[in-house]
mmCIF file of C-alpha atoms and ligand atoms in Angstrom:
data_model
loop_
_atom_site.group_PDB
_atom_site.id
_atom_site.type_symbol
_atom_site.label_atom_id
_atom_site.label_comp_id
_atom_site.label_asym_id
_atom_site.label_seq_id
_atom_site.Cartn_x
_atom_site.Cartn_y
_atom_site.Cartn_z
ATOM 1 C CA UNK G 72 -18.636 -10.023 8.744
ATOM 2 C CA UNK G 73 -15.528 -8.380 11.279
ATOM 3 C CA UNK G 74 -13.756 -5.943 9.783
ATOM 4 C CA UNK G 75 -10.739 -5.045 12.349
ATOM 5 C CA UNK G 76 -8.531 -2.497 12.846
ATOM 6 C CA UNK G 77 -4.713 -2.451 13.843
ATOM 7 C CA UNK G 78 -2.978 0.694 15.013
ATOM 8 C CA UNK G 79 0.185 1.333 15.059
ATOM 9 C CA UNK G 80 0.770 5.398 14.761
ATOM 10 C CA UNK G 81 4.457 5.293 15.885
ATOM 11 C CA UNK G 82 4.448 8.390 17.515
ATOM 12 C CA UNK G 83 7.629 8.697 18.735
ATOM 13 C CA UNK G 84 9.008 7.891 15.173
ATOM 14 C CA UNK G 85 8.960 11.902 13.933
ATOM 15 C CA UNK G 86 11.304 14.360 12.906
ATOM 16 C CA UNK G 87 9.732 18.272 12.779
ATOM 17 C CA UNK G 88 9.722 19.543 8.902
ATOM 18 C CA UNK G 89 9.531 15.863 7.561
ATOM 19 C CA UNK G 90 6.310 15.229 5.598
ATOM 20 C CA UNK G 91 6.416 11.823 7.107
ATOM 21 C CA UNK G 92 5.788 12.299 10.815
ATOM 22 C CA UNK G 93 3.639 11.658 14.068
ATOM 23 C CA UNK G 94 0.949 14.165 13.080
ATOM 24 C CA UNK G 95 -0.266 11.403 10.184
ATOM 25 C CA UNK G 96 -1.617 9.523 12.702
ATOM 26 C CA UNK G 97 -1.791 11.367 15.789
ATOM 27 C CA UNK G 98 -5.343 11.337 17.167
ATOM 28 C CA UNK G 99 -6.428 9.195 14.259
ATOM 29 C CA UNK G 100 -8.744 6.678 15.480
ATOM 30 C CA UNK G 101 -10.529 9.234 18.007
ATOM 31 C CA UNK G 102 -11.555 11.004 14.314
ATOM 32 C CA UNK G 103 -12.628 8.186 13.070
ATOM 33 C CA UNK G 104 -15.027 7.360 15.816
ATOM 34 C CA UNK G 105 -16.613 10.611 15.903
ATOM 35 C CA UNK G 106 -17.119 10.614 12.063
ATOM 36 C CA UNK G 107 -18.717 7.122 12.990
ATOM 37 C CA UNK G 108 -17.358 5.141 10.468
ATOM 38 C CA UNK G 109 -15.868 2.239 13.043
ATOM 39 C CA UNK G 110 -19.292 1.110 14.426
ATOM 40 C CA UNK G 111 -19.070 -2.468 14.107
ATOM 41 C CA UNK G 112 -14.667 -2.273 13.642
ATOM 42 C CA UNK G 113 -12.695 -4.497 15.758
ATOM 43 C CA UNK G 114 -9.717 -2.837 17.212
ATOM 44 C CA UNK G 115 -6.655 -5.240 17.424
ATOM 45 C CA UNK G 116 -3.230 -4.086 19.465
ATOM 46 C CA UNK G 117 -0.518 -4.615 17.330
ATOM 47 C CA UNK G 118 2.349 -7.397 18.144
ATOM 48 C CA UNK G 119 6.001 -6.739 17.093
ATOM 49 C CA UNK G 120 6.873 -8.876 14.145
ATOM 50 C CA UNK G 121 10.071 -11.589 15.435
ATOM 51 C CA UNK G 122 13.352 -11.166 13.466
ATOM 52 C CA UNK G 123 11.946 -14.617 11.844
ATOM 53 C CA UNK G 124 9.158 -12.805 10.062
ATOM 54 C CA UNK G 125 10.830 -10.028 8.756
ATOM 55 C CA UNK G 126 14.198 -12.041 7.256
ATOM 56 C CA UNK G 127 11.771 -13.570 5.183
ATOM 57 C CA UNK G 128 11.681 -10.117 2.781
ATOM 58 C CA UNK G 129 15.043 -8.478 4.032
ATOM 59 C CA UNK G 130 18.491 -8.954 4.580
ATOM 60 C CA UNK G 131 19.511 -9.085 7.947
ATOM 61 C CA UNK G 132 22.055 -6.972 7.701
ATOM 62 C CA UNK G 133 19.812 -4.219 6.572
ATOM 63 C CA UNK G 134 17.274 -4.860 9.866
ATOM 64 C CA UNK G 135 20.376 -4.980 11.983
ATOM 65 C CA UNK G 136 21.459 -1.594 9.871
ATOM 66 C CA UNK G 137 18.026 0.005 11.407
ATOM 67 C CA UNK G 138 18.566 -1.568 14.730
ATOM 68 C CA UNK G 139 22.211 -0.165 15.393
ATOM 69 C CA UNK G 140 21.017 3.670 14.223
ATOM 70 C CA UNK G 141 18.505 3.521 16.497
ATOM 71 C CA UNK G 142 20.589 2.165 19.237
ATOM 72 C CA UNK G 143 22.966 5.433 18.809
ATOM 73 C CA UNK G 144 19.925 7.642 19.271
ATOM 74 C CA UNK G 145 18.536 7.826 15.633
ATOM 75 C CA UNK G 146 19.961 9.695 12.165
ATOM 76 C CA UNK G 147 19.633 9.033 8.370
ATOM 77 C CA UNK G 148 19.389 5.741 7.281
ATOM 78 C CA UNK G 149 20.319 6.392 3.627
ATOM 79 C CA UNK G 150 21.763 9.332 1.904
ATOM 80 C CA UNK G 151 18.222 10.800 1.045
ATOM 81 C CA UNK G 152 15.630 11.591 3.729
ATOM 82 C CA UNK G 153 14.874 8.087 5.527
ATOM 83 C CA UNK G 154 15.518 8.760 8.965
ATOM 84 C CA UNK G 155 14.775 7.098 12.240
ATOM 85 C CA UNK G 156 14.744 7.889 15.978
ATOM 86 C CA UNK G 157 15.853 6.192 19.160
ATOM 87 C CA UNK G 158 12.368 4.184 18.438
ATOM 88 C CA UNK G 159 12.072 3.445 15.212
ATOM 89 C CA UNK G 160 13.497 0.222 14.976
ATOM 90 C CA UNK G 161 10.771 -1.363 17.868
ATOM 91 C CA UNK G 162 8.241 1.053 15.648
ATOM 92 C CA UNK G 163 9.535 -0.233 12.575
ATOM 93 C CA UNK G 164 9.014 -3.823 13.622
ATOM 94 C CA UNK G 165 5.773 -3.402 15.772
ATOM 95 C CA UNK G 166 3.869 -1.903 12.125
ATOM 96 C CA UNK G 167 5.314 -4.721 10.076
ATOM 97 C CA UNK G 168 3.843 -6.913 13.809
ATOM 98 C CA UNK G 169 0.513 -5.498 13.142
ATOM 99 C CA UNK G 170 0.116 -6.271 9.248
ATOM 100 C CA UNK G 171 1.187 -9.757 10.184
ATOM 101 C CA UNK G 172 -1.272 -9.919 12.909
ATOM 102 C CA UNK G 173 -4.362 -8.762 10.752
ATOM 103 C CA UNK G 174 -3.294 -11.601 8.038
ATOM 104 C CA UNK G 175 -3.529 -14.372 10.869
ATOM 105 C CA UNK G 176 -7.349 -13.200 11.795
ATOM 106 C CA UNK G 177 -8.277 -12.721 8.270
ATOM 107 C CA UNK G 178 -6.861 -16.295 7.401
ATOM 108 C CA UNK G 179 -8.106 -18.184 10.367
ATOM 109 C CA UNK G 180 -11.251 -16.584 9.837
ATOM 110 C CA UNK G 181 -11.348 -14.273 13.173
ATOM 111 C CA UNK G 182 -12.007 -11.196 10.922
ATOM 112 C CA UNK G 183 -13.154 -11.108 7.416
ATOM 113 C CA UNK G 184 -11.237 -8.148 6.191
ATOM 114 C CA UNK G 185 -9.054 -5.045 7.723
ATOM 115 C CA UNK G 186 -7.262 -1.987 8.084
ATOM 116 C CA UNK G 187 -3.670 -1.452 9.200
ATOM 117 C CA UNK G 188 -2.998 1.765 10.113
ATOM 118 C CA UNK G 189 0.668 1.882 10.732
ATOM 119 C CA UNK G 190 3.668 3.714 10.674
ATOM 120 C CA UNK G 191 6.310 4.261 9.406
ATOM 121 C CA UNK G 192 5.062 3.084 5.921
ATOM 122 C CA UNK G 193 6.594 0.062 3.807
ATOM 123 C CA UNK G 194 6.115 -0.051 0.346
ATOM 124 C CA UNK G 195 10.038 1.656 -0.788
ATOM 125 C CA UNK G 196 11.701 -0.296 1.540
ATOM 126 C CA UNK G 197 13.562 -3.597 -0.484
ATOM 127 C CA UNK G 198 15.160 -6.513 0.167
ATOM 128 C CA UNK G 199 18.838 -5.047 1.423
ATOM 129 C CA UNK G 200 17.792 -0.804 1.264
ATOM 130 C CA UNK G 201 15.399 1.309 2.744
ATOM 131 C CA UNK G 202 14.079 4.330 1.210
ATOM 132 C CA UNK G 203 11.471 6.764 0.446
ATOM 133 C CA UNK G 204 10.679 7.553 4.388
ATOM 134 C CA UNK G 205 10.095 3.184 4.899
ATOM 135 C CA UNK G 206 12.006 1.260 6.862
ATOM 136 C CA UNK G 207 10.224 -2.225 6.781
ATOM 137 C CA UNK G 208 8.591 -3.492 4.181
ATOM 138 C CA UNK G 209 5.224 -4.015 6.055
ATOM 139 C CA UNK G 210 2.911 -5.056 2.788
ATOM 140 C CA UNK G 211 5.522 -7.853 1.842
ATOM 141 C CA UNK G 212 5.844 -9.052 5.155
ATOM 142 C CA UNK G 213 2.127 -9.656 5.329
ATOM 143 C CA UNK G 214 1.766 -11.610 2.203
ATOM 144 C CA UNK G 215 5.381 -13.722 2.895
ATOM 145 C CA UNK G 216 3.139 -14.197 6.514
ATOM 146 C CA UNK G 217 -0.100 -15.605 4.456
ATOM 147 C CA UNK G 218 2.261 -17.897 2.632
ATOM 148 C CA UNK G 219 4.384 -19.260 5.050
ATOM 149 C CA UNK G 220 2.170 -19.598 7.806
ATOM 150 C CA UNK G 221 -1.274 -20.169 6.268
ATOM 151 C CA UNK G 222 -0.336 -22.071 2.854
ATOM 152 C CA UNK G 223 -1.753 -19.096 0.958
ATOM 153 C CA UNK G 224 -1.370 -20.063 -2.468
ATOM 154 C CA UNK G 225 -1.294 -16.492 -4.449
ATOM 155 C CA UNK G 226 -1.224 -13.238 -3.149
ATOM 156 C CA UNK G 227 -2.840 -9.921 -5.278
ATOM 157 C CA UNK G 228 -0.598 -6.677 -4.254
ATOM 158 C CA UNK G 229 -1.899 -3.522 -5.283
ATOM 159 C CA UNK G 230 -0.302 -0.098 -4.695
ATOM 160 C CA UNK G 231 -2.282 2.882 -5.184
ATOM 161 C CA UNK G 232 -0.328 4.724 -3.750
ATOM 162 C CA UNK G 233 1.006 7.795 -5.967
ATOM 163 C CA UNK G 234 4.764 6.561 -5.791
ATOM 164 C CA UNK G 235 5.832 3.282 -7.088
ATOM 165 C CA UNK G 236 6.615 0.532 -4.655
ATOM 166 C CA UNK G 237 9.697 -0.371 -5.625
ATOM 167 C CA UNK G 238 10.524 -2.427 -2.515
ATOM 168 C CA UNK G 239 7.698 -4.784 -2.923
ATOM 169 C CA UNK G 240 8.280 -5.283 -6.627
ATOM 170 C CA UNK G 241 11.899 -5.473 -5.441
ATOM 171 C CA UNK G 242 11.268 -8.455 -3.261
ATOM 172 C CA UNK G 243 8.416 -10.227 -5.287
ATOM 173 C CA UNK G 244 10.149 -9.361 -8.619
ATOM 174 C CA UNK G 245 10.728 -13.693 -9.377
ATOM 175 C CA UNK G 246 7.974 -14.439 -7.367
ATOM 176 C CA UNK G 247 4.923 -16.357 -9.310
ATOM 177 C CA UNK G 248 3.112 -16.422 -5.941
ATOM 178 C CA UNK G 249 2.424 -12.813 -5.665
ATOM 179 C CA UNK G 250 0.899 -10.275 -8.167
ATOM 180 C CA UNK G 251 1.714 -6.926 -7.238
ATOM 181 C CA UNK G 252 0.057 -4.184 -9.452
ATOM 182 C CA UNK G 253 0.758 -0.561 -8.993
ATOM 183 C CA UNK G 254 -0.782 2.687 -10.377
ATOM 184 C CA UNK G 255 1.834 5.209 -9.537
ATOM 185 C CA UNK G 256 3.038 8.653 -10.982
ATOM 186 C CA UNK G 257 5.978 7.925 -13.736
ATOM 187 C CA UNK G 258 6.906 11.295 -14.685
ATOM 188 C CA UNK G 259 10.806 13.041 -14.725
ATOM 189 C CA UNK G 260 12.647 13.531 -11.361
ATOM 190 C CA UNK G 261 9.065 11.933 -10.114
ATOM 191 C CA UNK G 262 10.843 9.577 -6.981
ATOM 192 C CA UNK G 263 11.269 6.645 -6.893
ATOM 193 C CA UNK G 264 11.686 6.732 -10.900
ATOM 194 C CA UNK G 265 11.096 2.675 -11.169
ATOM 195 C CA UNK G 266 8.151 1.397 -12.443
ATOM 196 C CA UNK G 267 8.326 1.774 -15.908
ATOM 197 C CA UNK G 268 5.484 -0.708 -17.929
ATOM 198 C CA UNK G 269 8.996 -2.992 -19.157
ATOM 199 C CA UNK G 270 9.434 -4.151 -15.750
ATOM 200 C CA UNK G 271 7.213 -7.197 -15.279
ATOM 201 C CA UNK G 272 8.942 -9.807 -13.746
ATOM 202 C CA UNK G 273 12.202 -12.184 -14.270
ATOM 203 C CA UNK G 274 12.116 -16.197 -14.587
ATOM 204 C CA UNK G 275 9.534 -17.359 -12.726
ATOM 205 C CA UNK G 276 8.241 -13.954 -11.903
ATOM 206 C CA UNK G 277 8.052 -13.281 -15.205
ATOM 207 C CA UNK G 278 4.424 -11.207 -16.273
ATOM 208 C CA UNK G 279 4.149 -10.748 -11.987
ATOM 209 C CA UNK G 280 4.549 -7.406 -12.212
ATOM 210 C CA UNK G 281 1.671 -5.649 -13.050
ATOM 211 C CA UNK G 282 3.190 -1.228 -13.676
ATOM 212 C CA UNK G 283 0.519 1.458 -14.564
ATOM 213 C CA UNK G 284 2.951 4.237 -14.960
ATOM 214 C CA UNK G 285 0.691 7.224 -15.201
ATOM 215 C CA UNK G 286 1.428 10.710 -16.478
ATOM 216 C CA UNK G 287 0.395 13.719 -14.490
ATOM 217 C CA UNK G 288 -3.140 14.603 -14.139
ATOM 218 C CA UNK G 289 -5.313 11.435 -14.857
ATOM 219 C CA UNK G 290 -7.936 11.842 -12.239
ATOM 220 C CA UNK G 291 -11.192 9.489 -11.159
ATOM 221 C CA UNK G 292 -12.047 8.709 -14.745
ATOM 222 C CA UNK G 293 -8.826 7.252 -15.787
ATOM 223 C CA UNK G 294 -7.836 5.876 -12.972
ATOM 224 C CA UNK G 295 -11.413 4.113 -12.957
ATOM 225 C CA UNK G 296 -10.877 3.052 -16.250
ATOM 226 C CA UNK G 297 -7.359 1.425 -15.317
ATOM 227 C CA UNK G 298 -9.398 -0.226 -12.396
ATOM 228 C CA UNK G 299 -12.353 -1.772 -14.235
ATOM 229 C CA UNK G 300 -10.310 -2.630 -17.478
ATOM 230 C CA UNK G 301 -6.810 -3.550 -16.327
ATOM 231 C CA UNK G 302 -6.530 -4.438 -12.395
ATOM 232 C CA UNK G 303 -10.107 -6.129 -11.789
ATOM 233 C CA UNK G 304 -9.379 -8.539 -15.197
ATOM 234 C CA UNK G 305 -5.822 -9.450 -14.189
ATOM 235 C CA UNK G 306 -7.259 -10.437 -10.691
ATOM 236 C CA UNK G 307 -9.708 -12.111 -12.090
ATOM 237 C CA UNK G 308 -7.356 -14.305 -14.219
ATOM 238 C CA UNK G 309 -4.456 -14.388 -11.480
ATOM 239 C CA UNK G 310 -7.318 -16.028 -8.472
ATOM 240 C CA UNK G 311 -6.095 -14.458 -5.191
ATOM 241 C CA UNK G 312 -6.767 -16.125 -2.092
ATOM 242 C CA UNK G 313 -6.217 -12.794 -0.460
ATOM 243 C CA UNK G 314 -5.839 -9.349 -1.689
ATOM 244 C CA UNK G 315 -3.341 -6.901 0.220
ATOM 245 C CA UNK G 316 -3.312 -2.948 -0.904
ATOM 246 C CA UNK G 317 -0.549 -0.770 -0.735
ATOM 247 C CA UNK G 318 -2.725 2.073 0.611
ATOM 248 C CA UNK G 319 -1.586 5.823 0.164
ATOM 249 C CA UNK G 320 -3.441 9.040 -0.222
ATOM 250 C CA UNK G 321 -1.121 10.949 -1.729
ATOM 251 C CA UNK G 322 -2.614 10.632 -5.655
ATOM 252 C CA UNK G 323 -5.128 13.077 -4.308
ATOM 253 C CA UNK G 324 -4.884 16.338 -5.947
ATOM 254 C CA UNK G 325 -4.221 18.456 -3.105
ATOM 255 C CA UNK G 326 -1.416 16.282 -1.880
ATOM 256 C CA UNK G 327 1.942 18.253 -1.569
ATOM 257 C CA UNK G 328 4.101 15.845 -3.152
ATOM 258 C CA UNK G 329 2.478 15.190 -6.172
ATOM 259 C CA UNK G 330 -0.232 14.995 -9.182
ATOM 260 C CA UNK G 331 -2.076 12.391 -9.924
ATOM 261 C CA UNK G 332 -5.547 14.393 -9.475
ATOM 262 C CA UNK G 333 -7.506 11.940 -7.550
ATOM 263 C CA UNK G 334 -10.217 13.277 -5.610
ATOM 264 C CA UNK G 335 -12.101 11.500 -2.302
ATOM 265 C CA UNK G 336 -14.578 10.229 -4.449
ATOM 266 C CA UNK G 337 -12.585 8.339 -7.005
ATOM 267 C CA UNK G 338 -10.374 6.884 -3.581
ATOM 268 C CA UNK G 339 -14.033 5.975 -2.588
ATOM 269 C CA UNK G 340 -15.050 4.250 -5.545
ATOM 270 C CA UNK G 341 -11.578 2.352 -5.739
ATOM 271 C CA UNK G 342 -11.845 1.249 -2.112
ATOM 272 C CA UNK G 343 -15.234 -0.081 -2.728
ATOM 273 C CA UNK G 344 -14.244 -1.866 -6.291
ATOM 274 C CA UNK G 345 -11.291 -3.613 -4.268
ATOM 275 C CA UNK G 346 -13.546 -4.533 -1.712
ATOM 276 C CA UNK G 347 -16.147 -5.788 -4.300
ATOM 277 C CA UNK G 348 -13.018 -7.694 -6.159
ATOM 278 C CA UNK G 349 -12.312 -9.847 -2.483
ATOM 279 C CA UNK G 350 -15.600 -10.666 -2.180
ATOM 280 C CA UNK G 351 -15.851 -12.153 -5.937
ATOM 281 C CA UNK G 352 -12.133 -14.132 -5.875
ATOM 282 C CA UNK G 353 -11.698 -14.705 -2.566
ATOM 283 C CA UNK G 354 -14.003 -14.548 0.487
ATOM 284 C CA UNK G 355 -14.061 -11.023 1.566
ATOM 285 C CA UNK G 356 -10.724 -11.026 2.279
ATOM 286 C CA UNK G 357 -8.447 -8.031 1.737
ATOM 287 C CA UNK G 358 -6.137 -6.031 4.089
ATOM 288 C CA UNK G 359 -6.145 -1.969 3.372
ATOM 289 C CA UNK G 360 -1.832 -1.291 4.826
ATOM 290 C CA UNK G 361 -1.452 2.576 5.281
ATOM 291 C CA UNK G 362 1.481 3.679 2.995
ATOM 292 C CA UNK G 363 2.297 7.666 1.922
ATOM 293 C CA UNK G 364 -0.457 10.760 2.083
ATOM 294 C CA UNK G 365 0.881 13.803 3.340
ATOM 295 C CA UNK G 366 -1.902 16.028 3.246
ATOM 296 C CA UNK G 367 -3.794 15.531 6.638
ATOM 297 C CA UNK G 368 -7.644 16.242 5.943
ATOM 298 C CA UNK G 369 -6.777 14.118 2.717
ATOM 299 C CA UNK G 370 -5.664 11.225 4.596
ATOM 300 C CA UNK G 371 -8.147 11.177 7.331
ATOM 301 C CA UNK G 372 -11.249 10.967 5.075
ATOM 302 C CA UNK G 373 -9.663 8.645 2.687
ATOM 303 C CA UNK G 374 -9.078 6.119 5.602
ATOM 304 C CA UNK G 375 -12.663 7.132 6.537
ATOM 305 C CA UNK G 376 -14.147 6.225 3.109
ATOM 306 C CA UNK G 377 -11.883 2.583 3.144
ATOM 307 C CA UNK G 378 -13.858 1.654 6.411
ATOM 308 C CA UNK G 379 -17.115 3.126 4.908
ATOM 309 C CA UNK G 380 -16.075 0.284 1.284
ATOM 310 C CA UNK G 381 -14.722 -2.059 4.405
ATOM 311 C CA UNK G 382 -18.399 -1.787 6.281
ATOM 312 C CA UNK G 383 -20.525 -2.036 3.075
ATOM 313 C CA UNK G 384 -21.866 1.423 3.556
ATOM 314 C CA UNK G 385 -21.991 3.511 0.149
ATOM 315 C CA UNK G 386 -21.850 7.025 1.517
ATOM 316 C CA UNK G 387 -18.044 8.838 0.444
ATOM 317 C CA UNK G 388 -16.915 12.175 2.136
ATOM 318 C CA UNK G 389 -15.945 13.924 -0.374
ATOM 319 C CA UNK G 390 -15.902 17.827 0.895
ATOM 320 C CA UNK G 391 -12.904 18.965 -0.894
ATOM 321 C CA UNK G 392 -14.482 17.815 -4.640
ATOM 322 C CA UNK G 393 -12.751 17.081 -7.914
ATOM 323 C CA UNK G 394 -9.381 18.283 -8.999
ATOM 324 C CA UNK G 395 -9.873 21.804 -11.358
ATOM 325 C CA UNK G 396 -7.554 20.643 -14.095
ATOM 326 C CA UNK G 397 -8.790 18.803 -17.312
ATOM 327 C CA UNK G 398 -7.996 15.333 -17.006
ATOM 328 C CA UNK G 399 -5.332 13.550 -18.903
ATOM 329 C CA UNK G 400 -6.286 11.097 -21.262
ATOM 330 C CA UNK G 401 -4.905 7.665 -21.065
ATOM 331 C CA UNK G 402 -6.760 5.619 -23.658
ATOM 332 C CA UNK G 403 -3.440 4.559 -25.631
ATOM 333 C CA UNK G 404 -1.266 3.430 -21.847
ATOM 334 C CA UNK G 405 -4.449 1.501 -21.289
ATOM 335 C CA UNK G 406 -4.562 -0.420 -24.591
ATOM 336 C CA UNK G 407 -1.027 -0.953 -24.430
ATOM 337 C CA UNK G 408 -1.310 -2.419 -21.281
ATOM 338 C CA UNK G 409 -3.913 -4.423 -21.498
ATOM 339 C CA UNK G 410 -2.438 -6.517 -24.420
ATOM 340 C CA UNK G 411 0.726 -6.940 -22.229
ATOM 341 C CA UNK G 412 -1.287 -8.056 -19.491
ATOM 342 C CA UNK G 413 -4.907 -9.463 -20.368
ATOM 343 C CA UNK G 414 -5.501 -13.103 -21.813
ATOM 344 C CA UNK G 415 -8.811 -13.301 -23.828
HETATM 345 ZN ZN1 ZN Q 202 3.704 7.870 -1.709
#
């Protein structure tokens, strides 16, 4: 029963004003152990992932794209606001090292389950762009990494983050081997505006793309509901041997960047259904990957209450409480989606 840790905070990957900088993870683990929630965590240093591991989700000329802006000293890597530094490519490389790293233990049996906490975050970044502050895709390198190297048959993806991961369904979109599910915001001029319910899939991949685009507002309940009635079901019939989540804080209500109207609790009680969900379908074992979460109490006790599901411990900090606004209703997305998606 190990659950481990990788950390990969990327300090030196930062730019002052950016929502996406050091301060995520600055000082992150020394929280953590005070709040006691890594008694009994395994701390693993992170390894920089070879060129090998990450052309197996990217064109090379896009990793050589990061490499050479770096080189120069850093800039913008696209025309919106994905940047890097002088460091970010070895950063880059060294999170998508660590998510690879966890997957080895957890498949050889080393650790039963884990936590990457890395920067920068993965889940925008596709096969030939980056975007929406990632750089690497860290989530899909992981699961190509269970495949390749440990004949991992199927893969479950799921993205709770409040953005859509458009890289990972990019690079999994024909892919039978890999579900990838994501609850995500879907609302006007919402970024990355992909992720509408009609994508599932093409040949092969075809029904392997598992969208919950939400409208504004849902909160705990619905997103509960969603969890209980939609994800847990289509894991159930897909049979993961290992379960990776796309793990971002920023559905919580207070987040800056958006509003999904989450609270601590219903991250809690996700974390722990997730955690439940590995142990019925496949031995415990499940990988939490840091993605977005921009608000920084927010994101420190919602990685807190992922080791608390991790650890088997019950207890959720929740100081901050539920979102003030009525929640949405969802009922009619739900059914919708659930004959799209559910056998009986
Ligand atoms: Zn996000």
């Amino acid at each position: 029963m190990t659950t481990l840790l990788t950390f990969a905070p990327a300090l030196a990957h930062t730019q002052p004003g950016h929502p996406e900088n050091h301060t995520r993870l600055a000082g992150m683990v020394e929280t953590l152990e005070k709040m006691g929630v890594l008694a009994g965590v395994t701390a693993v240093a992170p390894q920089t992932a070879t060129t090998e591991q990450l052309q197996r989700v990217h064109d090379l000329r896009l990793i050589e794209h990061i490499r050479r802006v770096s080189q120069r000293g850093g800039g913008l890597l696209d025309h919106g606001d994905t940047y890097a530094t002088a460091d970010s490519y070895e950063l880059a490389r060294l999170a998508a090292g660590a998510c690879c790293q966890a997957v080895d233990k957890i498949m050889t049996g080393e650790a039963e389950r884990g936590f990457a906490l890395v920067r920068p975050p993965g889940h925008h970044a596709e096969f030939s762009r980056v975007s929406g502050f990632c750089l690497i895709n860290n989530i899909a390198v992981a699961a190509r990494q269970a495949r390749v190297v440990h004949g991992v048959r199927r893969v479950l993806i799921v993205d709770f983050d409040v953005h859509h991961g458009n890289g990972t369904q990019d690079i999994f979109y024909e892919d039978d081997t890999v579900l990838f599910a994501s609850l995500h915001l879907f609302a006007p001029f919402f970024y990355p505006g992909v992720g509408s319910l009609q994508e599932s899939g093409l040949e092969k991949g075809e029904g392997y793309t598992l969208n919950v685009p939400l409208p504004p507002y849902v909160g705990d309940v619905g997103y509960n509901l969603f969890f209980q009635e939609l994800i847990v079901p289509a894991a159930r019939q897909f049979r993961p041997d290992l379960i990776l989540v796309s793990a971002g804080f920023d559905a919580h209500w207070q987040d800056p960047l958006a509003v999904a109207g989450l609270s601590l609790t219903g991250y809690g009680q996700i974390a722990q259904t997730l955690v439940q969900l590995a142990d019925e379908l496949c031995e415990g074992r499940i990988l939490f990957v840091l993605e977005g979460g921009y608000k920084l109490d927010v994101l420190t006790l919602g990685i807190a209450n992922v080791f608390q599901a991790l650890n088997g411990r019950d207890q959720i900090f929740d100081p901050i409480g539920p979102m003030p606004q009525t929640e949405q209703k969802v009922t009619d997305l739900l059914e919708g989606l659930k004959q799209r998606h559910l056998r009986n």
